[in-house]
């Protein structure tokens, strides 16, 4: 094994600096060339078909067969012109990542000769036998068919030689089996609820779009070293590995110059992104060594999410060309920062107004305050709903683990906005406002935009931060499909906005003037949701105590968090809100429990194999060398050797002790696993895995990491942290 490790290192040293895979090209020339976008549709579709498709895209409705035939003809011609030979419906099952089922354009024509065929029926719908995708018991085997149907709002694109068609994925019975379907429904729900509220202020608002700008963090590890780490390959993270002497304490990596080999990779990635119409813009080093970030310009949430999933896919592919492996796990290395995927989220109207940006006048600012306070209320009531979408087996190593962000949900607003809210609470009373109060309030609100312009308030520890004209949901994991988080955010806000409108209308019905009614409800929301507002250090222990006092939940156990999906409030938001049926919600609850069990199960197995087959034998070999040494010393030096070999004998003892602990822990872990596996209920099984199996992973690791410090470096069978984290130049 030591030879393998040594070989990987020498290979690395002897390798040529990888060249670019693509030829250097300027963004405007290649942007979107692999996307069946507006320009391509204009060129390849008949005018009448083009017009109908545009209409369907605007309304978000599925298209009929006649239209599908027309679109398919143009899409096929375009795809073949761009080198495609296959097509695939591209969908988002409830696993990590996306799924594809490729079919060739090839078919037999009427005369028995081979033709290239792609008709409306192939475009509009596919029937993958998808019984092996997670479905939470929705799909019995006798109804194993699943349907994928084209999401017209997201354009088709070409990867390699395959035309990919973004689709939703539903069961034979019409139940959603994917992440995209509820996301589309949540986007629609928040559109409707927000438009209704905007109508108080501006009758021209007829559509509100949810935007998403994600920031993807990731690690790059040399592929040779990666392949020598079975834990990274099988679980996405290192289950063992002592911290290197230097890690991130000097803060010299963050925003530092990008290593040359990494820069080549990033450039290739950018070129491919631009071809695929992904507006990649920002790239930089992240906090941890070997950690980087890519962020695009924000887009409409559904498209942005498709683009993120596509990115995660292509970055892995391109990294291989450069001798790298991309690690998207939230916590691949203990002791150094993990990776998240900040979700920058905003709502914008068809009239060009960002609802989270203060307006130019008091009226515009009242709109801003309305939406700001409704988000506060939504997050306050929906803390558990948000957490349930981001806390999973992998992200639980990051959330609440002394590093960004905590498992407690809170909102950061900054001093200026906070002061504004306070003044509303002070000035608006439940009874009628005096004219002076109204003037003072309007003056205060009027000043808001100037103040915010130079508001440089930044708080990096908040899970849900207001950053001037958007909210940044930072608890989302780097490997996650953002759709879960974005569905939750848009759904809780839609629910809250509906409630807001009901309350305001009720006051208006009682004869209260519109403006005053709005102010009164805003005031009520500020007071009620005050506990969720926290501008301090979210990583501190004091915050945990304070949050508990405020009645905020702090759930770090994964199954416990998943269970909150079935709370009354969750059902109100998702089921009453028309995002998921009760059956779909229950199925998702089950799928999440199952995913958790499987992930921990795999980690436990890999850990067991690794320590018994790699670590313990290595430790014993080294121990034998020490034993030989002590014996030899005794032969040569006689009694004098007793004092001279004191350290060696101490090490022999230490190795024995660690090996003994490892063996007994591994046995106990296997027993716990066997016991948990016998449990019928998936929910109870998840709790058993969380409480009785998972703790052994850390316990065993402790001893392995101690051994790593003792055993001869040449013999150690796994690449070490210093090699994994620092060798990407
Ligand atoms: P940070 O300082 O947090 O790193 P960046 O300026 O890099 O922020 O932006 C992060 C992401 O936020 C980008 O994708 C950017 O396009 C996006 N973003 C900017 N404004 C908005 C907005 N109004 N709504 C949604 N996303 C936005
Ligand atoms: Mg950010």
XYZ file of C-alpha atoms in Angstrom, residues 69-693:
625
model
C -44.386 17.722 -33.060
C -43.561 21.117 -34.490
C -40.999 21.860 -31.802
C -39.436 18.405 -32.015
C -38.777 18.780 -35.730
C -36.880 22.027 -35.209
C -35.104 20.796 -32.111
C -33.913 17.676 -33.897
C -32.529 19.651 -36.812
C -30.743 22.022 -34.453
C -29.371 19.163 -32.319
C -28.037 17.238 -35.326
C -26.451 20.410 -36.696
C -24.641 20.642 -33.349
C -23.379 17.076 -33.330
C -26.029 15.328 -31.232
C -26.946 11.703 -31.978
C -28.941 10.866 -28.877
C -31.595 12.527 -26.816
C -32.429 12.178 -23.181
C -35.004 13.442 -20.777
C -32.994 15.024 -18.013
C -34.652 14.891 -14.610
C -34.062 15.314 -10.905
C -35.015 12.244 -8.890
C -34.875 12.446 -5.109
C -31.270 11.266 -5.082
C -28.187 13.457 -5.382
C -27.749 14.818 -8.881
C -29.679 14.217 -12.073
C -30.767 11.225 -14.124
C -30.736 10.575 -17.849
C -32.047 7.866 -20.094
C -30.436 8.094 -23.485
C -32.145 7.051 -26.675
C -30.655 7.324 -30.138
C -32.407 9.357 -32.817
C -32.020 6.185 -34.869
C -35.106 4.184 -35.920
C -36.374 2.066 -38.834
C -38.254 4.018 -41.446
C -41.338 2.706 -43.297
C -39.140 1.042 -45.930
C -37.036 -0.709 -43.302
C -34.100 1.656 -43.723
C -32.550 3.421 -40.783
C -33.682 7.032 -40.268
C -33.131 9.669 -37.652
C -36.351 10.098 -35.740
C -37.419 12.454 -32.986
C -41.109 13.337 -32.829
C -43.344 15.319 -30.498
C -44.085 12.237 -28.438
C -40.363 11.756 -27.757
C -40.001 15.363 -26.740
C -43.103 15.721 -24.611
C -42.964 12.527 -22.610
C -40.753 9.542 -21.822
C -41.477 6.500 -19.712
C -38.360 5.490 -17.868
C -38.840 2.326 -15.848
C -37.826 4.141 -12.784
C -38.759 1.746 -10.038
C -35.247 1.929 -8.680
C -35.433 5.635 -7.930
C -36.418 6.612 -4.399
C -40.171 7.105 -4.149
C -41.065 6.646 -0.485
C -43.510 3.855 -1.169
C -45.516 5.872 -3.700
C -44.753 3.598 -6.570
C -45.576 -0.041 -5.976
C -43.751 -2.399 -8.281
C -46.940 -3.197 -10.184
C -47.078 0.406 -11.283
C -43.380 0.759 -11.886
C -43.750 3.242 -14.709
C -42.672 6.799 -14.157
C -43.269 9.628 -16.566
C -41.012 12.457 -17.492
C -42.587 15.479 -19.142
C -40.850 18.453 -20.727
C -40.548 21.611 -18.622
C -40.928 24.153 -21.420
C -39.632 26.950 -19.198
C -36.144 25.412 -19.193
C -34.428 25.162 -22.582
C -32.947 21.947 -23.976
C -29.156 21.738 -24.262
C -26.446 19.479 -25.628
C -23.855 17.688 -23.528
C -21.362 15.620 -25.509
C -23.459 14.053 -28.254
C -26.702 14.068 -26.280
C -29.627 16.437 -26.557
C -30.860 16.882 -22.964
C -34.451 17.878 -22.337
C -35.199 19.197 -18.818
C -38.254 17.391 -17.484
C -40.366 16.819 -14.429
C -40.626 13.242 -13.145
C -43.935 11.886 -11.883
C -45.419 8.486 -11.111
C -48.104 6.681 -13.098
C -50.576 7.984 -10.519
C -49.430 11.579 -10.980
C -47.396 11.925 -7.777
C -44.228 13.997 -7.971
C -41.086 11.872 -7.720
C -38.587 14.664 -8.212
C -37.308 18.006 -6.951
C -38.401 20.051 -9.949
C -42.173 19.573 -9.756
C -42.647 21.103 -6.279
C -40.132 23.836 -7.086
C -42.201 24.908 -10.082
C -45.322 24.870 -7.911
C -43.642 26.912 -5.164
C -42.411 29.462 -7.701
C -45.943 29.730 -9.022
C -47.402 30.027 -5.502
C -45.075 32.831 -4.459
C -45.736 34.599 -7.760
C -49.461 34.605 -7.143
C -49.297 35.522 -3.434
C -46.734 38.283 -4.047
C -48.697 39.775 -6.946
C -51.794 39.954 -4.734
C -49.863 41.876 -2.093
C -48.123 44.118 -4.659
C -51.547 45.114 -5.921
C -52.036 47.167 -2.739
C -49.260 49.391 -4.022
C -49.192 49.126 -7.790
C -51.876 47.744 -10.075
C -49.356 47.247 -12.879
C -47.682 44.362 -11.104
C -48.962 41.160 -12.698
C -46.010 38.825 -12.236
C -43.384 38.278 -9.557
C -40.319 36.204 -10.388
C -38.252 34.339 -7.799
C -34.518 34.648 -8.498
C -31.662 32.481 -7.368
C -27.948 33.195 -7.448
C -26.036 30.252 -6.019
C -22.411 30.215 -4.949
C -20.927 26.754 -5.402
C -18.058 25.819 -3.097
C -15.955 22.747 -3.792
C -12.643 21.063 -3.105
C -10.178 19.894 -5.724
C -8.066 16.861 -4.909
C -5.425 15.315 -7.118
C -7.110 12.362 -8.776
C -4.237 9.946 -8.159
C -4.410 10.637 -4.444
C -8.202 10.587 -4.469
C -8.236 7.087 -5.933
C -5.936 5.925 -3.148
C -8.543 6.984 -0.563
C -11.373 4.420 -0.543
C -13.311 6.559 1.929
C -13.341 9.577 -0.407
C -14.291 7.394 -3.351
C -17.088 5.549 -1.551
C -18.489 8.165 0.831
C -17.333 11.509 -0.568
C -15.465 12.376 2.628
C -12.426 11.294 4.578
C -13.513 9.096 7.474
C -10.051 9.413 8.998
C -6.946 11.560 8.678
C -5.047 13.615 11.189
C -5.038 17.369 10.646
C -1.864 18.538 8.924
C 0.486 20.810 10.840
C -0.623 23.677 8.679
C -4.169 24.018 7.492
C -6.127 27.239 7.259
C -4.843 29.078 10.324
C -2.741 31.523 8.314
C -5.730 32.433 6.135
C -3.308 32.535 3.227
C -5.461 30.597 0.784
C -8.652 32.686 0.885
C -8.727 34.972 -2.169
C -5.038 34.155 -2.710
C -3.674 33.629 -6.200
C -5.200 30.606 -7.881
C -2.724 27.734 -8.463
C -1.835 27.458 -12.158
C -3.178 23.966 -12.645
C -6.432 24.960 -10.960
C -6.658 28.084 -13.106
C -6.515 25.968 -16.275
C -9.316 23.806 -14.934
C -11.408 26.839 -14.033
C -10.955 28.368 -17.475
C -12.093 25.183 -19.199
C -15.040 24.996 -16.848
C -16.006 28.581 -17.606
C -15.867 27.990 -21.341
C -18.136 24.953 -21.052
C -20.487 26.901 -18.751
C -20.751 29.741 -21.227
C -21.437 27.382 -24.100
C -24.259 25.909 -22.042
C -25.650 29.336 -21.212
C -24.608 29.213 -17.554
C -23.551 32.784 -16.714
C -20.455 31.822 -14.675
C -18.899 35.026 -13.394
C -16.961 34.796 -10.157
C -14.218 32.357 -9.222
C -11.874 32.421 -6.284
C -10.055 30.473 -3.630
C -12.108 29.695 -0.548
C -11.114 29.594 3.101
C -9.727 26.066 3.275
C -6.657 24.890 1.352
C -7.761 23.170 -1.854
C -11.181 24.827 -1.642
C -12.644 27.046 -4.355
C -15.872 28.754 -5.375
C -17.745 29.457 -8.572
C -20.736 31.794 -8.796
C -22.811 32.791 -11.804
C -24.996 35.832 -12.328
C -28.362 35.131 -10.739
C -31.272 33.862 -12.835
C -34.898 32.850 -12.488
C -34.883 30.167 -9.754
C -35.921 27.155 -11.863
C -33.353 27.880 -14.575
C -30.707 28.741 -11.996
C -31.291 25.436 -10.292
C -31.072 23.467 -13.532
C -27.839 25.291 -14.237
C -26.419 24.424 -10.841
C -27.178 20.732 -11.332
C -25.646 20.849 -14.771
C -22.592 22.619 -13.393
C -22.027 20.004 -10.695
C -22.050 17.429 -13.440
C -19.733 19.130 -15.907
C -17.232 20.267 -13.310
C -16.639 16.656 -12.302
C -16.113 15.712 -15.925
C -13.741 18.557 -16.745
C -11.780 18.081 -13.527
C -10.836 14.570 -14.643
C -9.160 15.995 -17.749
C -6.963 18.045 -15.449
C -6.092 15.184 -13.134
C -8.395 16.459 -10.415
C -11.397 15.085 -8.620
C -14.076 17.552 -7.534
C -15.322 16.963 -4.004
C -18.784 18.363 -3.386
C -19.325 16.797 0.052
C -20.140 19.352 2.748
C -17.351 18.262 5.064
C -14.723 16.195 3.263
C -11.969 17.031 5.770
C -12.393 17.283 9.519
C -10.853 20.345 11.083
C -10.922 22.539 7.964
C -13.865 24.519 6.636
C -16.628 22.664 4.886
C -18.419 23.618 1.670
C -21.784 25.247 1.360
C -23.859 26.627 -1.437
C -25.220 30.024 -0.513
C -28.592 30.592 -2.130
C -29.035 34.289 -2.914
C -32.744 34.758 -3.296
C -34.917 37.687 -4.306
C -38.339 38.498 -5.743
C -38.710 40.871 -8.692
C -41.819 42.249 -10.374
C -42.644 42.490 -14.066
C -42.404 46.263 -13.551
C -38.703 45.895 -12.780
C -38.873 46.320 -9.026
C -36.746 44.192 -6.731
C -39.047 43.710 -3.748
C -36.098 43.475 -1.346
C -34.470 46.689 -2.508
C -35.616 49.851 -0.781
C -37.558 52.062 -3.190
C -36.994 55.625 -4.260
C -39.871 57.054 -2.219
C -41.850 56.247 0.932
C -44.393 54.242 -1.030
C -41.690 52.101 -2.605
C -40.176 51.627 0.786
C -43.433 50.511 2.249
C -43.477 47.805 -0.390
C -39.952 46.895 0.628
C -40.861 46.804 4.309
C -43.911 44.706 3.580
C -41.848 42.033 1.888
C -38.968 42.245 4.330
C -41.196 41.746 7.351
C -43.153 38.976 5.682
C -39.912 37.112 5.024
C -38.995 37.541 8.683
C -42.334 36.131 9.759
C -42.112 33.293 7.234
C -38.646 32.252 8.411
C -39.660 32.568 12.053
C -42.644 30.275 11.625
C -40.871 28.081 9.099
C -37.528 27.508 10.850
C -38.036 23.770 10.929
C -39.280 23.644 7.340
C -36.105 25.321 6.140
C -33.829 23.165 8.253
C -35.504 19.959 7.120
C -34.492 20.796 3.548
C -30.837 21.438 4.305
C -29.899 19.159 7.193
C -28.948 15.712 5.943
C -26.266 13.128 6.617
C -23.484 15.033 4.897
C -24.453 18.615 5.754
C -24.902 17.695 9.426
C -21.108 17.651 9.737
C -21.175 21.302 8.852
C -24.364 22.783 10.316
C -24.201 23.241 14.029
C -20.704 21.822 14.202
C -18.884 24.924 15.395
C -18.626 26.164 11.888
C -20.865 28.037 9.528
C -23.755 28.221 9.960
C -25.466 26.903 13.080
C -28.486 24.611 13.016
C -30.444 27.460 14.578
C -32.261 29.520 11.979
C -32.036 33.296 12.334
C -32.122 36.381 10.144
C -29.435 39.014 9.953
C -30.684 42.497 9.015
C -27.868 44.915 9.806
C -28.016 47.997 11.995
C -29.835 50.365 9.623
C -32.714 48.079 8.795
C -32.975 47.010 12.424
C -33.227 50.657 13.495
C -35.918 51.218 10.889
C -37.959 48.320 12.216
C -37.575 49.547 15.778
C -38.850 52.965 14.855
C -41.935 51.412 13.302
C -42.650 49.457 16.442
C -42.273 52.638 18.471
C -44.238 54.940 16.207
C -47.078 52.806 14.990
C -49.658 52.087 17.638
C -52.594 49.761 17.541
C -54.885 52.749 17.769
C -55.040 55.454 15.142
C -51.733 57.106 14.261
C -51.389 60.846 14.796
C -50.447 62.946 11.772
C -47.072 63.670 13.426
C -46.365 59.983 13.814
C -47.216 59.400 10.190
C -44.904 62.178 9.031
C -42.054 60.976 11.216
C -42.491 57.469 9.944
C -42.583 58.503 6.314
C -39.490 60.626 6.793
C -37.704 57.726 8.390
C -38.722 55.353 5.632
C -37.801 57.903 3.017
C -34.240 57.992 4.260
C -33.756 54.275 4.023
C -32.314 54.011 0.496
C -29.497 56.505 1.086
C -28.551 54.731 4.252
C -28.543 51.334 2.631
C -26.351 52.365 -0.262
C -23.312 52.518 1.955
C -24.461 49.825 4.289
C -21.426 47.601 4.367
C -22.765 45.516 7.211
C -21.727 41.967 6.606
C -22.274 39.018 8.819
C -20.913 35.708 7.650
C -22.293 33.645 10.498
C -25.984 34.107 9.800
C -27.857 31.281 8.091
C -30.337 33.695 6.493
C -28.813 37.096 5.898
C -30.276 40.222 4.337
C -27.519 41.542 2.084
C -28.870 44.845 0.817
C -31.228 43.750 -1.953
C -31.623 40.005 -1.427
C -31.558 37.283 1.193
C -28.741 34.828 1.337
C -29.719 31.382 2.636
C -26.354 30.046 3.668
C -27.253 26.770 5.308
C -27.665 24.940 1.987
C -25.075 22.207 1.477
C -22.569 22.187 -1.381
C -23.773 18.839 -2.745
C -27.481 19.624 -2.449
C -30.029 20.156 -5.161
C -31.011 23.773 -4.361
C -34.577 22.956 -5.325
C -35.337 21.573 -1.850
C -34.254 24.798 -0.158
C -35.781 27.034 -2.833
C -39.094 25.177 -2.711
C -39.160 25.662 1.059
C -38.242 29.366 0.958
C -40.761 30.233 -1.739
C -43.467 28.081 -0.143
C -43.166 29.555 3.358
C -43.111 33.077 1.951
C -46.149 32.384 -0.248
C -48.000 31.060 2.792
C -47.041 34.100 4.847
C -48.007 36.577 2.121
C -51.444 34.996 1.842
C -51.883 35.372 5.575
C -50.700 38.970 5.411
C -53.270 39.786 2.766
C -56.051 38.167 4.785
C -55.096 40.209 7.855
C -54.835 43.490 5.975
C -58.129 42.893 4.171
C -59.818 42.124 7.476
C -58.703 45.489 8.855
C -59.772 47.300 5.696
C -63.175 45.632 5.987
C -63.404 47.081 9.478
C -62.922 50.545 8.035
C -59.171 51.019 8.641
C -57.463 52.884 5.801
C -55.249 50.759 3.539
C -51.882 52.347 4.447
C -52.628 52.244 8.120
C -53.840 48.662 7.933
C -50.612 47.647 6.220
C -48.536 49.462 8.826
C -50.388 47.810 11.657
C -49.846 44.344 10.283
C -46.194 45.108 9.515
C -45.791 46.218 13.101
C -47.444 43.039 14.331
C -45.082 40.945 12.186
C -42.011 42.788 13.451
C -43.026 42.226 17.063
C -44.044 38.611 16.597
C -41.015 37.592 14.596
C -38.468 39.526 16.679
C -36.951 36.282 18.053
C -35.732 35.259 14.585
C -33.807 38.505 14.138
C -30.200 38.189 15.299
C -27.277 40.288 14.129
C -24.630 38.833 16.454
C -22.144 35.991 16.104
C -24.077 32.897 15.112
C -21.159 30.586 15.914
C -20.919 31.567 19.557
C -22.063 29.437 22.467
C -23.893 32.429 23.935
C -26.157 32.457 20.900
C -27.216 28.881 21.576
C -28.286 29.866 25.075
C -29.970 33.059 23.879
C -31.750 31.272 21.014
C -33.151 28.708 23.423
C -34.477 31.538 25.593
C -36.145 33.016 22.528
C -37.835 29.709 21.822
C -35.974 29.076 18.558
C -35.407 25.442 17.686
C -31.906 24.004 17.492
C -32.137 20.554 15.971
C -28.855 18.898 15.032
C -30.058 15.313 14.828
C -30.924 14.469 11.223
C -33.917 12.121 11.718
C -35.377 14.516 14.284
C -35.147 17.323 11.736
C -36.659 15.187 8.982
C -39.576 14.422 11.291
C -40.522 18.098 11.346
C -41.534 17.734 7.677
C -44.792 16.261 8.952
C -45.608 19.019 11.463
C -48.894 20.915 11.242
C -47.199 24.018 9.943
C -45.305 22.055 7.316
C -48.540 20.495 6.125
C -50.187 23.915 6.006
C -47.352 25.339 3.898
C -46.878 22.423 1.524
C -50.248 20.679 1.351
C -52.680 23.571 1.814
C -50.305 25.715 -0.211
C -50.678 23.330 -3.131
C -46.971 22.468 -3.377
C -47.141 18.784 -2.383
C -49.997 16.456 -1.581
C -50.034 14.850 1.848
C -48.992 11.587 0.221
C -46.084 13.241 -1.562
C -44.970 14.935 1.640
C -45.079 11.666 3.558
C -43.174 9.956 0.755
C -40.447 12.610 0.914
C -40.207 12.181 4.665
C -39.634 8.485 4.105
C -37.147 9.011 1.283
C -35.080 11.358 3.447
C -35.021 8.861 6.326
C -33.952 6.156 3.925
C -31.202 8.277 2.400
C -29.865 8.990 5.868
C -29.795 5.309 6.798
C -28.032 4.361 3.573
C -25.380 7.036 3.849
C -24.499 6.178 7.436
C -24.611 2.484 6.628
C -22.116 2.905 3.799
C -19.836 5.037 5.958
C -19.911 2.448 8.723
C -19.051 -0.351 6.314
C -16.235 1.561 4.664
C -14.862 2.539 8.056
C -14.937 -1.084 9.221
C -13.184 -2.357 6.084
C -10.595 0.376 6.056
C -9.481 -0.015 9.628
C -9.465 -3.801 9.625
C -7.792 -4.192 6.208
C -5.592 -1.111 6.000
C -4.957 0.504 9.329
C -4.684 -2.338 11.831
C -2.329 -4.467 9.667
C -0.116 -1.417 9.072
C -0.039 -0.600 12.767
C 0.877 -4.183 13.615
C 3.656 -4.250 11.008
C 5.125 -1.117 12.466
C 4.741 -2.540 15.950
C 6.700 -5.610 14.860
C 9.537 -3.411 13.652
C 9.606 -1.799 17.076
C 9.564 -5.212 18.741
C 12.470 -6.364 16.582
C 14.320 -3.216 17.490
C 13.813 -3.717 21.220
C 14.861 -7.373 20.975
C 17.905 -6.466 18.891
C 18.923 -3.747 21.285
C 18.704 -6.229 24.116
C 20.931 -8.662 22.185
C 23.519 -6.006 21.460
C 23.416 -3.835 24.553
C 22.271 -6.239 27.239
C 20.641 -4.660 30.308
C 21.614 -1.186 29.187
C 18.931 -1.559 26.478
C 16.137 -1.428 29.067
C 16.472 2.293 29.592
C 17.458 3.048 25.994
C 14.333 1.397 24.558
C 11.881 2.936 26.966
C 10.246 5.039 24.203
C 9.994 2.102 21.833
C 8.364 -0.044 24.462
C 5.967 2.764 25.256
C 5.049 3.008 21.559
C 4.543 -0.750 21.349
C 2.095 -0.438 24.211
C 0.316 2.540 22.640
C -0.103 0.782 19.308
C -1.576 -2.217 21.113
C -3.990 -0.067 23.031
C -5.244 1.795 19.971
C -5.574 -1.416 17.974
C -7.498 -3.006 20.793
C -9.901 -0.062 21.033
C -10.382 0.004 17.276
C -11.200 -3.681 17.147
C -13.696 -3.567 19.960
C -15.340 -0.415 18.557
C -15.612 -1.955 15.102
C -17.245 -5.037 16.571
C -19.653 -2.932 18.609
C -20.466 -0.853 15.519
C -21.218 -3.992 13.503
C -23.480 -5.255 16.292
C -25.304 -1.933 16.431
C -25.754 -2.010 12.677
C -27.121 -5.532 12.702
C -29.586 -4.587 15.385
C -30.663 -1.448 13.521
C -31.052 -3.358 10.263
C -33.664 -5.607 11.863
C -35.959 -2.649 12.558
C -38.937 -2.586 10.156
C -39.904 1.068 10.327
C -37.572 3.213 8.253
C -38.123 6.110 10.622
C -37.080 4.125 13.685
C -34.194 2.631 11.782
C -32.934 6.139 10.991
C -33.058 7.068 14.678
C -31.179 3.875 15.549
C -28.491 4.631 12.971
C -28.180 8.173 14.225
C -27.991 7.259 17.907
C -26.282 3.880 18.000
C -24.215 3.468 14.809
